Amino acid sequence: MTGRNANPKVQPLIIERWSPRAFDGSEIPQEDLDVIFEAAGWAPSAYNVQPWTFLYAKKGDANWDVFLSQLVEFNQGWARQASVLVYVVSDSQMRSDKGNSDNHSHSFDAGAAWVLAALQARAMGYDTHGMTGIKFGEAEAALGIPADHRLEAAFVIGKRAPKDVLPDFLQEREAPAGRKPVSEIVKAGTFA
Ligand SMILES: Cc1cc2nc3c(=O)[nH]c(=O)nc-3n(C[C@H](O)[C@H](O)[C@H](O)COP(=O)(O)O)c2cc1C
């Protein structure tokens, strides 16, 4: 599944988003970051509870080293050159004055929000790269995440750099990935 051969009617922004690992380490203005996170917050969610929280550190700030160290070594290797590292957290509970109940779609909704952040970032000339290569089990404590919340994933935001900043084995992988054909992901009718 290499290369992109999309129906031209698919919105170009969707096809233009891909996940590089070569970043230039430049600073992202706070006002750009605020727009990217606002876009995430415009995602739909069940009962509009907006179960997501985005924890972020900017490269070199007081939280950066702790944030980076919660990624597995492989991801640390390239993500350290990104500009911002974000952890996506979701609240598993629907909260009301009458008590709490489990929110079936907290992860689904947080996923929708991260994708909007990724698309907004691309529209502004930035790139993102999602990660679940996280030291799950340790990272929740290091990031102060409450027990009734779920650490879903991380992503970086930054400006793409030429791939030769990467080691050889990653240069080979530095390209937009393809996708399964629509016929493989859709069924008209039941699963069976
Ligand atoms: C939830 C999630 C977790 C991922 N985890 C990692 C990761 O830990 N390390 C990594 O290098 N890429 C990771 N990726 C990137 C995927 O491999 C990539 O999105 C996929 O191959 C599709 O490529 P594209 O984003 O360029 O279209 C992750 C992506 C997502 C959405």
Coordinates of C-alpha atoms and ligand atoms in Angstrom, one line a residue:
M1 CA 0.0 0.0 0.0
T2 CA 2.4 2.6 -1.2
G3 CA 1.6 5.8 -3.0
R4 CA -1.7 7.7 -3.2
N5 CA -4.2 7.1 -5.9
A6 CA -7.3 8.9 -4.7
N7 CA -10.6 9.7 -6.3
P8 CA -10.1 13.4 -7.3
K9 CA -13.4 14.2 -5.7
V10 CA -12.0 13.4 -2.2
Q11 CA -11.1 16.7 -0.5
P12 CA -7.4 17.5 -1.4
L13 CA -6.6 18.4 2.2
I14 CA -7.5 14.8 3.3
I15 CA -5.1 13.3 0.7
E16 CA -2.4 15.9 1.4
R17 CA -2.2 14.9 5.1
W18 CA 0.4 12.3 5.8
S19 CA 2.7 11.4 8.7
P20 CA 6.3 12.4 8.2
R21 CA 9.0 11.8 10.7
A22 CA 11.5 14.4 9.4
F23 CA 10.8 17.7 11.2
D24 CA 12.8 20.9 11.4
G25 CA 12.4 21.7 15.1
S26 CA 11.2 25.2 14.4
E27 CA 9.0 27.0 16.9
I28 CA 5.2 27.1 16.3
P29 CA 3.6 30.4 17.2
Q30 CA 1.2 30.0 20.1
E31 CA -1.6 31.6 18.0
D32 CA -1.2 28.9 15.3
L33 CA -1.3 26.2 18.0
D34 CA -4.4 27.7 19.5
V35 CA -6.1 27.5 16.1
I36 CA -5.1 23.9 15.6
F37 CA -6.5 22.9 19.1
E38 CA -9.7 25.0 18.5
A39 CA -10.2 23.0 15.2
A40 CA -9.9 19.8 17.3
G41 CA -12.6 21.0 19.6
W42 CA -15.0 21.5 16.8
A43 CA -15.3 17.7 16.4
P44 CA -18.7 16.2 17.0
S45 CA -19.2 14.0 20.1
A46 CA -21.9 12.1 21.8
Y47 CA -24.2 14.5 23.7
N48 CA -21.6 17.2 22.8
V49 CA -19.7 16.3 26.0
Q50 CA -16.4 16.9 24.2
P51 CA -14.6 14.2 26.3
W52 CA -11.1 15.2 25.0
T53 CA -8.2 16.9 26.7
F54 CA -5.0 17.7 24.9
L55 CA -1.8 17.9 27.0
Y56 CA 1.0 19.6 25.1
A57 CA 4.6 20.5 25.5
K58 CA 6.6 22.7 23.1
K59 CA 10.1 21.7 22.2
G60 CA 12.5 22.9 25.0
D61 CA 9.8 24.1 27.4
A62 CA 9.7 23.0 31.1
N63 CA 7.6 19.9 30.3
W64 CA 9.3 18.8 27.1
D65 CA 11.7 16.3 28.5
V66 CA 9.1 14.5 30.6
F67 CA 6.7 14.4 27.7
L68 CA 9.3 13.1 25.2
S69 CA 10.5 10.5 27.7
Q70 CA 7.0 8.9 27.8
L71 CA 7.4 7.8 24.1
V72 CA 9.0 4.5 23.3
E73 CA 12.6 4.9 22.2
F74 CA 11.9 4.5 18.5
N75 CA 9.5 7.4 18.6
Q76 CA 11.7 9.5 20.8
G77 CA 14.4 9.2 18.1
W78 CA 12.5 11.2 15.5
A79 CA 9.8 13.0 17.5
R80 CA 12.5 15.0 19.4
Q81 CA 12.8 17.2 16.2
A82 CA 9.1 18.1 16.2
S83 CA 7.9 21.4 17.6
V84 CA 5.0 20.3 19.8
L85 CA 4.2 16.9 21.4
V86 CA 0.6 16.4 22.3
Y87 CA -1.0 13.6 24.4
V88 CA -4.7 13.0 23.7
V89 CA -6.7 12.1 26.8
S90 CA -10.4 11.2 27.0
D91 CA -12.8 11.2 29.9
S92 CA -14.5 7.8 30.2
Q93 CA -17.4 9.3 32.1
M94 CA -20.5 11.4 31.2
R95 CA -20.7 13.7 34.2
S96 CA -23.9 15.3 35.5
D97 CA -25.3 16.6 38.8
K98 CA -27.3 13.3 38.9
G99 CA -24.2 11.2 38.8
N100 CA -21.8 9.7 36.3
S101 CA -22.3 7.1 33.7
D102 CA -19.9 5.4 31.2
N103 CA -19.4 7.2 28.0
H104 CA -19.4 4.6 25.3
S105 CA -17.8 6.8 22.6
H106 CA -15.1 8.7 24.6
S107 CA -12.3 7.2 22.5
F108 CA -14.2 7.4 19.2
D109 CA -14.9 11.1 19.9
A110 CA -11.3 11.9 20.9
G111 CA -10.1 10.2 17.6
A112 CA -12.4 12.5 15.6
A113 CA -10.9 15.5 17.4
W114 CA -7.3 14.5 16.7
V115 CA -8.1 14.1 13.0
L116 CA -9.5 17.6 12.9
A117 CA -6.3 18.9 14.5
A118 CA -4.3 17.0 11.9
L119 CA -6.3 18.5 9.0
Q120 CA -6.2 22.0 10.4
A121 CA -2.4 21.8 10.9
R122 CA -1.9 20.7 7.3
A123 CA -4.1 23.5 6.1
M124 CA -1.7 25.9 7.9
G125 CA 1.4 24.3 6.5
Y126 CA 2.3 22.1 9.4
D127 CA 2.4 18.3 9.6
T128 CA 1.4 15.9 12.3
H129 CA 2.3 12.3 13.2
G130 CA 0.1 10.2 15.5
M131 CA 1.7 7.7 17.9
T132 CA 0.6 4.9 20.2
G133 CA 4.3 3.9 20.7
I134 CA 3.9 5.3 24.3
K135 CA 5.1 3.8 27.6
F136 CA 1.6 3.1 28.5
G137 CA 1.4 2.2 32.2
E138 CA 4.1 4.7 33.1
A139 CA 3.0 7.7 31.0
E140 CA -0.4 8.1 32.7
A141 CA 1.3 8.7 36.0
A142 CA 4.0 11.0 34.6
L143 CA 1.3 13.1 32.9
G144 CA -1.0 13.2 35.9
I145 CA -3.9 11.5 34.1
P146 CA -6.8 10.6 36.4
A147 CA -7.9 6.9 36.6
D148 CA -11.2 7.5 35.0
H149 CA -9.6 9.0 31.9
R150 CA -7.8 7.2 29.1
L151 CA -4.5 8.1 27.5
E152 CA -5.5 7.5 23.9
A153 CA -2.4 8.4 21.8
A154 CA 0.1 11.1 21.2
F155 CA 0.9 13.2 18.2
V156 CA 3.5 15.7 17.1
I157 CA 3.1 18.9 15.2
G158 CA 5.9 20.6 13.2
K159 CA 7.3 21.8 10.0
R160 CA 8.4 19.0 7.6
A161 CA 12.1 18.8 6.8
P162 CA 14.0 17.1 4.0
K163 CA 14.1 13.3 4.6
D164 CA 17.9 13.3 4.8
V165 CA 17.7 14.5 8.3
L166 CA 16.6 11.0 9.2
P167 CA 18.7 7.8 9.5
D168 CA 18.7 5.6 6.3
F169 CA 16.1 3.1 7.6
L170 CA 13.6 5.9 8.2
Q171 CA 14.3 7.7 5.0
E172 CA 13.0 4.7 3.1
R173 CA 9.7 5.0 4.9
E174 CA 9.3 8.8 4.5
A175 CA 6.4 8.9 2.0
P176 CA 2.7 9.1 2.0
A177 CA 1.1 5.6 2.7
G178 CA -1.6 4.2 0.4
R179 CA -4.9 2.8 1.5
K180 CA -7.1 -0.3 1.1
P181 CA -9.6 0.0 -1.7
V182 CA -13.0 1.2 -0.7
S183 CA -14.4 -2.3 -1.6
E184 CA -12.3 -3.7 1.3
I185 CA -13.6 -1.4 3.9
V186 CA -17.3 -1.1 3.1
K187 CA -20.1 -3.7 3.1
A188 CA -23.6 -2.9 1.8
G189 CA -25.4 -4.7 4.6
T190 CA -24.3 -6.8 7.6
F191 CA -20.8 -7.9 8.4
A192 CA -21.3 -11.6 7.8
Ligands
LIG1 C1 -3.3 6.1 16.6 C2 -2.0 6.0 15.8 C3 -0.9 5.5 16.3 C4 0.3 5.5 15.6 N1 1.5 5.1 16.2 C5 2.7 5.3 15.6 C6 3.9 5.2 16.3 O1 3.9 4.9 17.5 N2 5.1 5.4 15.6 C7 5.1 5.8 14.3 O2 6.2 6.0 13.8 N3 3.9 6.0 13.6 C8 2.7 5.8 14.2 N4 1.5 6.1 13.6 C9 1.6 6.5 12.1 C10 0.9 5.5 11.2 O3 1.8 4.4 11.0 C11 0.4 6.2 9.9 O4 -0.6 7.1 10.2 C12 -0.1 5.2 8.9 O5 0.9 4.4 8.4 C13 -0.8 5.9 7.8 O6 0.1 6.8 7.1 P1 -0.2 8.3 6.9 O7 -0.6 8.9 8.2 O8 1.1 8.9 6.4 O9 -1.3 8.4 5.9 C14 0.4 6.0 14.3 C15 -0.8 6.6 13.7 C16 -2.0 6.6 14.5 C17 -3.2 7.2 13.9

